[in-house]
Each structure stands twice: as C-alpha cells, then as structure tokens.
XYZ file of C-alpha atoms in Angstrom:
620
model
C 126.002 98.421 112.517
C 125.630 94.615 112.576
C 123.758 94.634 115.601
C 121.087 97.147 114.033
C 121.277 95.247 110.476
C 120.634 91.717 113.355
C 117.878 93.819 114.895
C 115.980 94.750 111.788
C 116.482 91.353 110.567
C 114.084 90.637 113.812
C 111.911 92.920 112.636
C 111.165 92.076 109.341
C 110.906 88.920 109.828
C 107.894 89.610 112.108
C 106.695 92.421 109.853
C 106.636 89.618 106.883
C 104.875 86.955 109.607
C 102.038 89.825 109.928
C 101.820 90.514 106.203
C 101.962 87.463 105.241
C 98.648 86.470 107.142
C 97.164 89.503 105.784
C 97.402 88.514 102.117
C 94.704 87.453 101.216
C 91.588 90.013 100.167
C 88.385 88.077 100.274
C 85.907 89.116 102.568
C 83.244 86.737 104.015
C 80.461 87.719 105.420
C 79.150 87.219 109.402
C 76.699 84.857 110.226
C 75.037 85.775 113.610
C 73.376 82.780 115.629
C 71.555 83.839 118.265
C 70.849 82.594 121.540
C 69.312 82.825 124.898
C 70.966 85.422 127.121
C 71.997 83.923 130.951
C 72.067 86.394 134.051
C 75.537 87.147 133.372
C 77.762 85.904 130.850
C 80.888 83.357 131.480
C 81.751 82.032 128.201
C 82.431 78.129 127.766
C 85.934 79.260 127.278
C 86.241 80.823 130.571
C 88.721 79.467 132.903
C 85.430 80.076 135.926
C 83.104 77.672 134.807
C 85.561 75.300 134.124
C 86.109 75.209 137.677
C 83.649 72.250 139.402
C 85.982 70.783 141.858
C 86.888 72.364 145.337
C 90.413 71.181 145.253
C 93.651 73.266 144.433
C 94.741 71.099 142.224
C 91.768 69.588 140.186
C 90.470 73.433 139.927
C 94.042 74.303 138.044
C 93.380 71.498 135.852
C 89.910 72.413 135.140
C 91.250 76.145 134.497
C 94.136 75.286 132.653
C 92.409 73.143 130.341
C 89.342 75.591 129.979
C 91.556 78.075 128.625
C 93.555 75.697 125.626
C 89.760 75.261 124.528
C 89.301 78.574 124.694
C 93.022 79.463 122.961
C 92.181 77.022 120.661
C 89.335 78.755 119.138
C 91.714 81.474 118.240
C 91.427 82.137 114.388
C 95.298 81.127 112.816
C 94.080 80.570 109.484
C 95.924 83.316 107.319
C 92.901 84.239 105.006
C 90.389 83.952 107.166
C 92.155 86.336 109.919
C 92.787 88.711 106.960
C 88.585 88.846 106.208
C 88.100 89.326 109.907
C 90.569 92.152 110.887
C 88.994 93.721 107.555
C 85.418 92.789 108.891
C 86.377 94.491 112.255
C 88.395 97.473 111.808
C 86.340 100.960 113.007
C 88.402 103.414 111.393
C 87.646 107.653 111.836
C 88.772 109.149 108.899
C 88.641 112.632 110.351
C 90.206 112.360 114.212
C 92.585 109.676 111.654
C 92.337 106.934 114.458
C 91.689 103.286 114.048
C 90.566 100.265 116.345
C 91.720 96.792 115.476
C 89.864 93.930 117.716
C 90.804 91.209 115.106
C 92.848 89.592 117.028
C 90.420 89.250 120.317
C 88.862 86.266 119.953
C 85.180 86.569 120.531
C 82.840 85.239 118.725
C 79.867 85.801 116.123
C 77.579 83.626 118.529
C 79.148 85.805 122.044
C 78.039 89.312 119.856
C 74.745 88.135 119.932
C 74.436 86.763 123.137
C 75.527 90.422 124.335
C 73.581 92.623 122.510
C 70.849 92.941 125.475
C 73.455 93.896 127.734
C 74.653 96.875 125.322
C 71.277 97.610 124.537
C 70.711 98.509 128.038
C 74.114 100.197 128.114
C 73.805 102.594 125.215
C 70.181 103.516 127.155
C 72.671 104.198 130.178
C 74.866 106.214 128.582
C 71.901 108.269 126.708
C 70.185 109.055 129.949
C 73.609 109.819 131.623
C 74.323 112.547 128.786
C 70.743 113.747 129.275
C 71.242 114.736 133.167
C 70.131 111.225 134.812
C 71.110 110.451 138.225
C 74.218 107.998 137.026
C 76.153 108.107 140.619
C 73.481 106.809 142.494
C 75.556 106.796 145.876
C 76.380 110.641 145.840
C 72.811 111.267 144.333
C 74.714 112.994 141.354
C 74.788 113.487 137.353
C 78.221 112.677 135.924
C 78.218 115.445 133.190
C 81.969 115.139 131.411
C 80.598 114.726 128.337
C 79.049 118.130 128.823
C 82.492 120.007 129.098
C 83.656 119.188 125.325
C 79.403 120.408 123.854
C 77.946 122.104 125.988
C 74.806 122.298 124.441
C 74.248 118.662 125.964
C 73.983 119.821 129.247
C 70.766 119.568 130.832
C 69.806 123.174 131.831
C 70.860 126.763 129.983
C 72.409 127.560 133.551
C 75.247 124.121 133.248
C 75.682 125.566 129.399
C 76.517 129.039 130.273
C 78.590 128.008 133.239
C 80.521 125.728 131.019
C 80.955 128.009 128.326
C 81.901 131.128 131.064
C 84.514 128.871 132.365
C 86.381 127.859 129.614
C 86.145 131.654 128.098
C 87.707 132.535 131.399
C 90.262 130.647 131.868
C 91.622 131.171 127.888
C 91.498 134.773 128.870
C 93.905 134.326 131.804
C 96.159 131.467 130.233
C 96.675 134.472 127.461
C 96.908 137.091 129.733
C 100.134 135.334 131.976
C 101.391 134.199 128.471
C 101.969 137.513 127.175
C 102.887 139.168 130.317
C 99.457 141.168 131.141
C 99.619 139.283 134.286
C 102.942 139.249 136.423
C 104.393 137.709 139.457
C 105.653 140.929 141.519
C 109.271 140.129 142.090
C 110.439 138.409 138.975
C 113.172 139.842 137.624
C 111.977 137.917 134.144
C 108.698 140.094 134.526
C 106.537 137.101 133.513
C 105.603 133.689 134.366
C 108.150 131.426 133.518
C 106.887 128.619 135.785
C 104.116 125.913 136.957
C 104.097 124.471 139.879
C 100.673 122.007 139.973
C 99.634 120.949 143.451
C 97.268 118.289 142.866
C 96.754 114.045 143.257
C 95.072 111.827 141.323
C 93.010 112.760 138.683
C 94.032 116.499 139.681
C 97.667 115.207 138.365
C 97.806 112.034 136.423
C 95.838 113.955 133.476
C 97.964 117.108 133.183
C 100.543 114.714 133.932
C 99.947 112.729 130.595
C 98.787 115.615 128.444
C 102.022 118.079 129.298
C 104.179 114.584 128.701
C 102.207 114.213 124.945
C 102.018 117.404 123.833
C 103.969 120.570 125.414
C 106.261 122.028 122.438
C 109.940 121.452 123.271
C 109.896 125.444 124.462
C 106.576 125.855 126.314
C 106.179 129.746 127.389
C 105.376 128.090 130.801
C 107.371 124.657 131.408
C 105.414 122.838 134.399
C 106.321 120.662 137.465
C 103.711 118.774 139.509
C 103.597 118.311 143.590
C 101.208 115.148 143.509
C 102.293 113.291 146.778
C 102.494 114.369 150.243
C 106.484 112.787 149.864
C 108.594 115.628 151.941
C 112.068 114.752 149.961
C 109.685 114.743 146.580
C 108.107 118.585 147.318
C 111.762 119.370 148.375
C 113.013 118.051 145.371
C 110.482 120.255 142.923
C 110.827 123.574 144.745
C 114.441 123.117 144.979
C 114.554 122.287 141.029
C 112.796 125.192 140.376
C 115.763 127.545 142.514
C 115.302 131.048 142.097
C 112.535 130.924 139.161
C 110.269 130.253 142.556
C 109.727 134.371 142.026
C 108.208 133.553 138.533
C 106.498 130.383 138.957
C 102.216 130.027 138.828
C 101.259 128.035 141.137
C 98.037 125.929 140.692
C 96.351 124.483 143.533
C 93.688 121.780 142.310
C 91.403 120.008 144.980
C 87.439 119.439 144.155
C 86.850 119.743 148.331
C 89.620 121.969 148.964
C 90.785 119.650 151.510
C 92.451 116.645 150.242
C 95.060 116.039 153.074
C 98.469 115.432 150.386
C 97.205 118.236 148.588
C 96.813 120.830 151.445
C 99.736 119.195 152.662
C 101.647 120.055 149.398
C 99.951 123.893 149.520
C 101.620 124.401 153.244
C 105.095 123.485 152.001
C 104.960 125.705 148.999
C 103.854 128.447 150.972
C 106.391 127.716 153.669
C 108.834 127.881 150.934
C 107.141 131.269 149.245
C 107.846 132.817 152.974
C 111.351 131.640 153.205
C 111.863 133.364 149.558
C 110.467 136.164 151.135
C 107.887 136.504 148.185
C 103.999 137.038 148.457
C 102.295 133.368 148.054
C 98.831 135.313 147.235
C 100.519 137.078 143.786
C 101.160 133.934 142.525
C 98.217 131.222 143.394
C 95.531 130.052 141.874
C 92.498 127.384 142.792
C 90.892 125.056 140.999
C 88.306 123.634 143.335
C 84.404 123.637 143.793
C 82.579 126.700 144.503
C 82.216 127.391 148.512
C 85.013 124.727 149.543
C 87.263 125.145 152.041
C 90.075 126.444 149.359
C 87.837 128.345 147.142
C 86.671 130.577 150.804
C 90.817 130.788 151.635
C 91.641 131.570 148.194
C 88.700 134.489 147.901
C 89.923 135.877 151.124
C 93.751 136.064 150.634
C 93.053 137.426 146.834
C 94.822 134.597 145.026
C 95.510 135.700 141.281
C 92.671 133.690 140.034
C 90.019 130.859 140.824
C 88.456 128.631 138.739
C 85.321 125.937 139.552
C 85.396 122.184 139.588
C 81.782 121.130 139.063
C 80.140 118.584 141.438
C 79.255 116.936 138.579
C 82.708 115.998 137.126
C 84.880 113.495 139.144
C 88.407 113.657 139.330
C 89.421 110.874 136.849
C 87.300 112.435 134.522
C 88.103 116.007 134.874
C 90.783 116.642 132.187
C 88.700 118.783 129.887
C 87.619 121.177 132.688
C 89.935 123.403 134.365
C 91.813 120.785 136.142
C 93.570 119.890 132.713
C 92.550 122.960 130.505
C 93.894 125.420 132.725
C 97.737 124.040 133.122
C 97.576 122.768 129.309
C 96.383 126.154 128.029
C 99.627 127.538 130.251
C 102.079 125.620 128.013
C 100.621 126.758 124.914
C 98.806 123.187 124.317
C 95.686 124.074 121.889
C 93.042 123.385 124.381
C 89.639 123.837 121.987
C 91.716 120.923 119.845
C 91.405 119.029 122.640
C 87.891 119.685 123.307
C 87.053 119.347 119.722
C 88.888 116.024 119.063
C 86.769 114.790 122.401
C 83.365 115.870 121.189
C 84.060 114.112 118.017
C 84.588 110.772 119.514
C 81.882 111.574 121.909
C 79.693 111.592 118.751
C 80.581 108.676 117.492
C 80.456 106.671 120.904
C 76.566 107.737 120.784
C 75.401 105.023 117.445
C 74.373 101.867 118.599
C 75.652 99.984 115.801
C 78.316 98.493 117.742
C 80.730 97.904 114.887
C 80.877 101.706 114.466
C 80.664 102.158 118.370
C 84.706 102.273 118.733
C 84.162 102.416 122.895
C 81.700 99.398 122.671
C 84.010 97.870 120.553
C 86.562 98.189 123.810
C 83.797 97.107 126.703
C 83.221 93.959 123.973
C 86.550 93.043 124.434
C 87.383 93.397 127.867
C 84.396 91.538 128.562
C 85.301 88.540 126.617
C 88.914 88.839 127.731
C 88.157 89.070 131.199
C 85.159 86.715 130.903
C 82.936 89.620 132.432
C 85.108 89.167 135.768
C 88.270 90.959 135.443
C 89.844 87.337 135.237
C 92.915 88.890 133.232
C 94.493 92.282 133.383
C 94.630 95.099 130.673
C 98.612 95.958 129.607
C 98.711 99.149 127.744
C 101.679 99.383 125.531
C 102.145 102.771 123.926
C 104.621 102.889 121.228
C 105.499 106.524 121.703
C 107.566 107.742 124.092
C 105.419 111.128 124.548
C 102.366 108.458 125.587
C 104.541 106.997 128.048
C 102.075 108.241 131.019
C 98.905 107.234 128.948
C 99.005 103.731 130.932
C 99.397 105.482 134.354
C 96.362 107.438 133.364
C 94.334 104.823 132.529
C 95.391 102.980 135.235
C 93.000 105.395 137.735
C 90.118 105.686 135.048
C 89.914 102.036 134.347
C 90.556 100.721 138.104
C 89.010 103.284 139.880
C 85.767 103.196 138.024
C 85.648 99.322 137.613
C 87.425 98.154 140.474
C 83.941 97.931 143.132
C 83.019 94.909 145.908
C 79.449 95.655 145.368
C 76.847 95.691 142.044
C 73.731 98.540 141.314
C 71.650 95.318 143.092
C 74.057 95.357 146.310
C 75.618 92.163 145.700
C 79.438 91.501 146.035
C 80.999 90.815 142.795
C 84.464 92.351 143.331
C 84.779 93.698 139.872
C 87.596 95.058 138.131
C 90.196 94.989 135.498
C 94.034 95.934 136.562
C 96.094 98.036 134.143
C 99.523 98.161 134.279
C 102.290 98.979 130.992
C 104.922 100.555 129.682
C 106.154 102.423 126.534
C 107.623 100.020 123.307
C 109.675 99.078 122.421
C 111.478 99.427 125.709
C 108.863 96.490 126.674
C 110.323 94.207 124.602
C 113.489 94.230 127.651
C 111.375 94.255 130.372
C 107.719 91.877 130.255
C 107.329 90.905 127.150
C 109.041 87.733 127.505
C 106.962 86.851 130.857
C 103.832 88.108 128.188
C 104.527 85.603 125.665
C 105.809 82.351 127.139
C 104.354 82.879 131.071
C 101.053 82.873 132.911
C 98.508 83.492 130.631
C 97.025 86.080 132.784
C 96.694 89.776 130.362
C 95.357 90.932 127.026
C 97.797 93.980 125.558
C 96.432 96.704 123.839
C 98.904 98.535 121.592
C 99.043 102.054 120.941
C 100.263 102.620 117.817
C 101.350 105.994 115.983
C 101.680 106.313 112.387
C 103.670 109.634 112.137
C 107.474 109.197 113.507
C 108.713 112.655 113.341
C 106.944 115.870 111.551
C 106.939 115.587 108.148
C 110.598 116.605 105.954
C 112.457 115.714 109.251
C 113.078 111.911 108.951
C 116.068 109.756 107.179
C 117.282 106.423 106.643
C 120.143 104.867 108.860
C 120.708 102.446 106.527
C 118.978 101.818 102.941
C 114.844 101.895 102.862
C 114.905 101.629 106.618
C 114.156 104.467 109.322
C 114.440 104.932 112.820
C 110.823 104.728 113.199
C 110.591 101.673 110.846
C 112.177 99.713 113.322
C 109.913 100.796 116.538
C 107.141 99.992 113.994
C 108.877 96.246 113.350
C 108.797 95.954 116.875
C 104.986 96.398 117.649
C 104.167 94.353 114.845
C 106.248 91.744 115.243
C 105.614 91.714 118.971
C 101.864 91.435 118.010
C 102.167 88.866 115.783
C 104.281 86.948 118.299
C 101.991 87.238 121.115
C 99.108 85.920 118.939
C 100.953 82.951 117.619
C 101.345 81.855 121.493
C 96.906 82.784 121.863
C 97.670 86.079 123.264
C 95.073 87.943 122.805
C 95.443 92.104 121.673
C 93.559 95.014 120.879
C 95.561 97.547 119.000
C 94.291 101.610 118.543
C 95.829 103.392 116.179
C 96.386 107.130 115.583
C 98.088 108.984 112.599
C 99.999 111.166 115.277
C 99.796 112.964 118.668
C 98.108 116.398 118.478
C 95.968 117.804 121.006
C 92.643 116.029 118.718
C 93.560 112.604 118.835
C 94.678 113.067 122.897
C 91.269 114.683 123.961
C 89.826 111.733 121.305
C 92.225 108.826 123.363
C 90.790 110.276 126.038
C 87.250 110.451 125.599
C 87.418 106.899 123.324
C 88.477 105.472 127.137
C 86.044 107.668 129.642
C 82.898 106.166 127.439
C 84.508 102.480 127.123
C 84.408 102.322 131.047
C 81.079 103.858 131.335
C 79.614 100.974 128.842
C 81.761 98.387 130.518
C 80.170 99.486 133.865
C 76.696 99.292 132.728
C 77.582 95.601 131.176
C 78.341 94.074 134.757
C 76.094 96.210 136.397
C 77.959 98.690 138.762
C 78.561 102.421 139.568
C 81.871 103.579 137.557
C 81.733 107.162 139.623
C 82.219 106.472 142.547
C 85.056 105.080 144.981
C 84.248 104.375 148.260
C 87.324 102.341 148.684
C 89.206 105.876 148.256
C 87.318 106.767 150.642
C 87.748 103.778 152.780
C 91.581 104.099 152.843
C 91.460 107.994 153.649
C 89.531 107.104 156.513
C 91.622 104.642 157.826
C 95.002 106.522 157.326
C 92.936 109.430 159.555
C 92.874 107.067 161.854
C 96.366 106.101 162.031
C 97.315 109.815 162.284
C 95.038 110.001 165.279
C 96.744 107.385 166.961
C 99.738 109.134 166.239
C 98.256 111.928 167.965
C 97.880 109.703 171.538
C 101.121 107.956 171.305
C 103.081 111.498 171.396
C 100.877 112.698 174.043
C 101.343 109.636 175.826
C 105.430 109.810 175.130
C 105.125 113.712 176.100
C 103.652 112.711 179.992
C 106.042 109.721 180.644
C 109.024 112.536 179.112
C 107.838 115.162 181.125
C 108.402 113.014 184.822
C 111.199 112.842 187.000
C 112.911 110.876 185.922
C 111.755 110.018 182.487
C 109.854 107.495 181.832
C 111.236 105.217 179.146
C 108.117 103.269 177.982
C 107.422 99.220 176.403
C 104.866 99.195 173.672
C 102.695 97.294 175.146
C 102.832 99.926 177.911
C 102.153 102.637 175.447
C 99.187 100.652 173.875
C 98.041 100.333 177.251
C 98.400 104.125 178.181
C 96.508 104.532 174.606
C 93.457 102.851 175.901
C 94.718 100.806 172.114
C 95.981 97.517 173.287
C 94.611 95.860 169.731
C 96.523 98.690 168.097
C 99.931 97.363 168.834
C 101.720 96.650 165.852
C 100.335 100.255 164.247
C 102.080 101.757 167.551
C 105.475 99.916 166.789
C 105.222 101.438 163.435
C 104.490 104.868 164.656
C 107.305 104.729 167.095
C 109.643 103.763 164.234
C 108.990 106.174 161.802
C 109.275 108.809 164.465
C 112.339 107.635 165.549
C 114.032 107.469 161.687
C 113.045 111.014 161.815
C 114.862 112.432 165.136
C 110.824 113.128 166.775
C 111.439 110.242 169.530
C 114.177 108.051 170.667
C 114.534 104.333 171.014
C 116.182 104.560 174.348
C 116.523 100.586 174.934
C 116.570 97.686 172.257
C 116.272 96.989 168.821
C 113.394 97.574 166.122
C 114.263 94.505 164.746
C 113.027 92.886 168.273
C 109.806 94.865 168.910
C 109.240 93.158 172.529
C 112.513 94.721 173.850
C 112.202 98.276 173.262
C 111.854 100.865 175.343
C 110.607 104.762 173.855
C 110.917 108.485 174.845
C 110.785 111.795 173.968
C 114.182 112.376 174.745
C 112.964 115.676 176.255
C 109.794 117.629 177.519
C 109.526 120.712 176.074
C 107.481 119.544 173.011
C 104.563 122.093 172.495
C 105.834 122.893 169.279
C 106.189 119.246 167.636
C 102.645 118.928 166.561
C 101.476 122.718 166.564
C-alpha cells in the first residue's frame, strides 16, 4: 500500500502542476497579424532554415539552437496558457469528444500565414466528396466519406450500391448470429468462429475495432491471419483446434491476389482438407467485383461475397465491408459506427478552422513537423482497449503521407512516422527518452473520461480510484513533457462506443487528407507498396533459378556440389550474389537444400546441393 499511496503522491502532484496553471479564468482575445505567404512554409523556429552551413557540426549547432528559439516561444505563463487552452479547445457536445492543441505552440501570426494553404485544402476536400478525380495516379475518386452518407455520393447508382451493401451484409451478420446460416459439420450447429485472412488495411482496422469494442462474450470471437508467417497461420488454426468445423472464415483482398493473403487462403484450406471439412460451406470474400477471388469464390459457391469498391483504398476501408462485415459478426453496433463517422464527417466540412477539429490536427502537424515531417507523431492511448489505435494510424498516417514525389513531380520525401504505445505502461518504457532525450516527437494523448460503466467503480483507498490514477498519469505526464518544450496534442473522448471509434476514425482519415493537400501530394496512393511487392517478386523469381540450377548440378553423376559464385554464374545473376547466399540459407534452415561444404558464417567457402534429384514436387 505504500508504494500505491508513493505512486499517487506522483500523481497528484502533477495533477496539481496542471491545475494549477489552469487557474486562472480570464480570456483574452486573438490578435491576427497577417503576412505574406512564401512557397512553402518553414517557420523561423524550424530547425531547416536554421541550417546555412554544410558542415556536420556547424549544421547541429545551427539546428540545435534554432529549436531553443523555437522552445522558447513556448507559452509557460500560467494565466495566459489557461486563456489559450480555453481559446483553443473544439469540443462536440454530441459524439462527447474534445481536441486540446493548447499546448502546440503555433502561433497567431503562423494561423494566418496558413490560411491560403487550408483554403485550398477545404476546396480539396469539397471536390473530393463531390466525385473529383483525388488519386490522380490511378485516375480514381477516393469516395470513403461516401460509405458513412451515402447521399454524398456522386451518382444514384454509388448510393444504391452503398446502401445494398451494407443492407446485405447486416442481413447475413444476423442470419450466422442466430443460426439461420450454419457450418455443415459443427456439432455447436452455429458459427462460433472468425478466422480473417487479410493484411494491411484488410487487418489493422478490424484489428483495432474488435480490440475496442467486442463485448467480453462476442457470439462470434475472431482471430486474424494477416502475415504470410507459416509458424503464425499454424499458430491461429491450431488455437482454434476443433472449433475449425464452426469457424467463418473471411477472406479480404481488393485484387483478390495479394500474395500473403492468397498465401494465408491456401493454408486454411489445406488445413479445412486435413479436417476433412468442406472449405466452400464456410468462406466468404470481400474483394472487388470480377477479381481473381470474387471469379473463384462465385465458382466454388462460397457462403457469401461482398464488394470492395475501387474507390475505397485499403487504409481507408473500415466502414465498408472490410471492417463492417467482421465487426457486425461480434455483435459490434455497426450503424453506430457509421453514424458517429458521418457526424465528424460533418463537422470536418466548416471552414472555420477553430471548429474544423481535423484542420485543427493538419495545423499542428504542420507546425510540429515544420511542414517536413522533421519530428515524428507518438500516439499514446490511455486505454488499454485503444491499444492498436497507434498501429492503425501508423498505415493511415505513413502510408498516405509518407511519398518521394509532390502533385508538381518534385521530390520532397514527405512524411510523418507514428509509432506509440498504451499509458500508462509508457511511462516504463519511452517516456523517459520523451522527456529528457532527442527532441525529435510531438505526443498526442488519447484520453478517456469513463473508467469502467457506470455503478461498477470503487475507491482503493479514500477519494482515489483505479482510474484516478491512470488519469494522474496522463496529466502529469503532459504537464511534464511541456515543462521540458514538449510539445502535445491531446483528444479526448467521454468513452469507447462504437460512435466515438467510427468518429476517431473519421476525425484521422480527413486530418491526413487536409495535411496532404497542405504540402501538396497524393495521400491515396502508394507506389512504394508497390515498389517493394515488386521487388520481393523478384527475389522469389530468383529463387525460382537457383533451385533449378541446384536441381541440374543434383541430378549428375556424381553430384555436383556448387560455390555461389558458381550458382550466380549458372543464374546468368552474377550482380545477384549476396540475394543468392540468402536464398541458399533460408533454404537450408528449412531442410529444402544442403550446405554440403563450409560455413554460412564464411559465404566464400561454401559449397550447395540438393542433397537429392527427385525434386518435381518441391516447387509444384
């Protein structure tokens, strides 16, 4: 008990810190100074233009110094911080969700100087919403917003297509639920079972909304397949032991042929067979009309398929089937969801930016990051049920923002890196590196005000609660971090419910479409994705050689055992050595060829084989 009574001590101390500079209640009002706009802006305070030297050394100076000006410009005074988190605050009485920026440090004189830029932005986003080609690459309309009002959509044929799907799929999320529909061998005579076969923003939503808001008894509990990791799609079907008869399984790919996720399909099927039960009785796919696994599906008779629209990306496709389908399935209320969305949606559409809560974000992160992604975004939810919330907003944040090129084809490398984890449990892990290291971040805190459902809490030791303590620690970790110019932006919501996670959700999508349009780049699209698939194709290509190169010299009397360089040679891929050692290796860890002289530590002395030559059947 003394090392709670110690901890709360801790606590309220900080709490009184961050009341105490919150006592006075004067407001003052804003003076805004104008002044000319410059092709793009990099505040005095940025750590860039302090750089004029081209050495090392002098440019650390220069940065260093750059940012204690710009630290130093951080509002302390008690009163006056008071008047400007009060001048600042965007609060939304009825999703109950706040937005603190008081204690981001931009300036009266920086809002004006960017009002052009959202100008132009909020004309972005309005011609977006109105069917606008906004992913100029892939010549296509990004239409999310569309999914949570329907009536937005451009044409009566996207409205009814919307509206059909959702209908749909609430029909057959009912129908498993209450048994209409029924695997064909459980013994449970219902779906008991999910087993999502997805990656990226086919998992990392569901992912986050099952973690946030599936009741403690879901009438379908869910498990994801979201890598192509063998021992990890072992590890789920194995978890899931003879319940395999009763489990769902949802196959989510927009082309129908993302390699892990087909790759993930063939093992669950291979373990369906093995079970001896009918794979077709118990899939469904979510994927774009026509694809690949949409044409499979159709002809196997899968239980059900639902669409992915071309005009929703992955990162952005929670509120269509990709996350209303598995959701619905745990008895999450999806039109909540939708509705909590649209409402946010709503107010993300003014162009009064102190009521524009997603401008309000963009602002920040532009003056944080200085408009370059010069610091990185830590999310820090204080809920353990918005524990994935970072990892989600890791892909929608990096993905859309992280590009080499501008909408003017000039390299800017933009981005902003997220990375967190859930308080307090921070407080033993980065918080100390946050506070008193490399001045490299801004936090944003995600509070909740709710700590368990109402009649269920108590005190653990007089006036104090378990939740009064994880509440001592976010504040006093935010006033700590801004006593040592760390800079925060803290969202608030009165509690988790499927409203204020499709409003967290939809508060984010439209802060990185106005971000986007403030540098000037496309946030939907990801040709470095693309990029990367590409080159691991090639890799598995080469794979592809090397065995068939391993299979002749394995297949001679006697065998041949080979150098790398001689099977780089034999590849007609002598620059493609090092990729070939690496090949070789992982082959060999798993028993598919055979280091027959040497040592992978010395790369020049080894000598490969097949270890035999009947090997028509290793790559079937």
């Amino acid at each position: 008990m003394a090392a709670l009574s110690n901890l709360h001590s801790a606590a309220a101390v900080a709490a009184t810190s961050l009341n105490t500079n919150s006592s006075s209640s004067s407001l003052a009002s804003t003076q805004h100074h104008p002044i000319t706009l410059r092709p793009r802006y990099q505040p005095d305070r940025s750590p860039r233009l302090a750089i004029r030297t081209t050495t090392a050394k002098s440019a650390s100076r220069d940065a260093a110094a750059a940012e204690t000006s710009r630290t130093a410009r951080l509002e302390k005074d008690p009163a006056a911080l008071w008047r400007r988190y009060v001048d600042w605050l965007y609060r939304h009485r009825e999703l109950g969700l706040w937005l603190d920026v008081s204690r981001i440090g931009f300036t009266d004189e920086f809002v004006e100087e960017m009002r052009p830029r959202f100008e132009k932005a909020f004309r972005h986003m309005e011609e977006l919403e109105r069917g606008a080609i906004a992913n100029p690459d892939e010549g296509r309309m990004v239409g999310h917003y569309w999914l949570r009002n329907s009536k937005l959509a451009p044409s009566e044929g996207l409205r009814k297509e919307i509206d059909r799907t959702l209908d749909s799929l609430c029909r057959f999320a009912d129908d498993v639920i209450t048994g209409k529909i029924k695997p064909p061998a459980s013994p449970e005579g219902r779906f008991t079972q999910i087993l999502s076969v997805g990656i990226g923003g086919s998992a990392l939503g569901p992912q986050f909304v099952a973690e946030a808001l599936a009741p403690v008894n879901p009438p379908l509990k869910i498990r994801f397949v979201d890598n192509t990791d063998p021992a990890g799609i072992d590890h789920q079907i194995a978890q899931l032991g003879p319940e395999l008869a009763s489990t769902l399984v949802i196959v989510i790919s927009k082309s129908g042929g993302t390699p892990e996720t087909r790759n993930g399909l063939l093992e669950v099927q291979k373990a369906f067979r093995e079970a001896g039960l009918d794979f077709t009785k118990q899939g469904v796919a979510i994927t774009q009309e026509g694809s690949l696994l949409d044409k499979t599906a159709k002809l196997e008779g899968w239980v059900a398929r639902f669409p992915m629209f071309d005009w929703v990306g992955g990162r952005t496709s929670e509120m269509s089937a990709v996350g209303l389908l598995p959701a619905a399935l745990q008895g999450i209320n999806i039109r909540e969801m939708l509705a909590g969305a649209a409402l946010m949606d709503e107010v993300n559409r003014t162009t009064e930016l102190k009521n524009n809560p997603a401008a309000l974000l963009a602002l920040c992160w532009y003056w944080a990051s200085g408009g370059v992604g010069s610091k990185d975004m830590v999310v820090l939810p204080y809920k353990d049920s918005l524990l994935l919330f970072s990892r989600y907003l890791q892909q929608l944040v990096m993905e859309s923002l992280g590009k080499e090129f501008d909408l003017d084809g000039k390299r800017v490398n933009q981005g902003l890196a997220v990375y967190g984890n859930k308080g307090s449990t921070d407080q033993h892990a980065y918080i100390q590196q946050l506070r008193e290291g490399v001045h490299n971040f801004f936090a944003t805190f995600i509070e909740v005000l709710r700590d368990r459902p109402a009649g269920h809490d108590w005190e653990l030791e007089p006036g104090v609660t378990c939740g009064d303590y994880l509440f001592g620690m976010l504040q006093g970790t935010r006033a700590a971090l801004y006593a040592n110019d760390r800079e925060s932006i803290t969202v608030t919501v009165q509690e988790v419910t499927p409203r204020s996670v499709g409003a967290l959700i939809a508060l984010y999508e439209r802060a990185v479409g106005i971000y986007a349009s403030l540098v000037n780049i496309n946030a939907y699209h990801q040709p470095g994705v693309e990029a990367g698939k590409k080159a691991a194709g090639d890799v598995l290509a080469l794979q592809k050689r090397v065995l068939a190169v391993l299979k002749e010299a394995s297949c001679k009397q006697p065998i041949e055992q080979l150098t790398l360089n001689e099977v780089a040679e034999r590849c007609h891929a002598p620059d493609e050595i090092e990729m070939i050692y690496k090949i070789v290796t992982h082959m060999a860890a798993n028993e598919r060829a055979s280091i027959a002289e040497g040592d992978s530590a010395s790369p020049g002395s080894l000598r490969v084989c097949l270890g035999e030559c009947n090997v028509d059947n290793l790559y079937g």
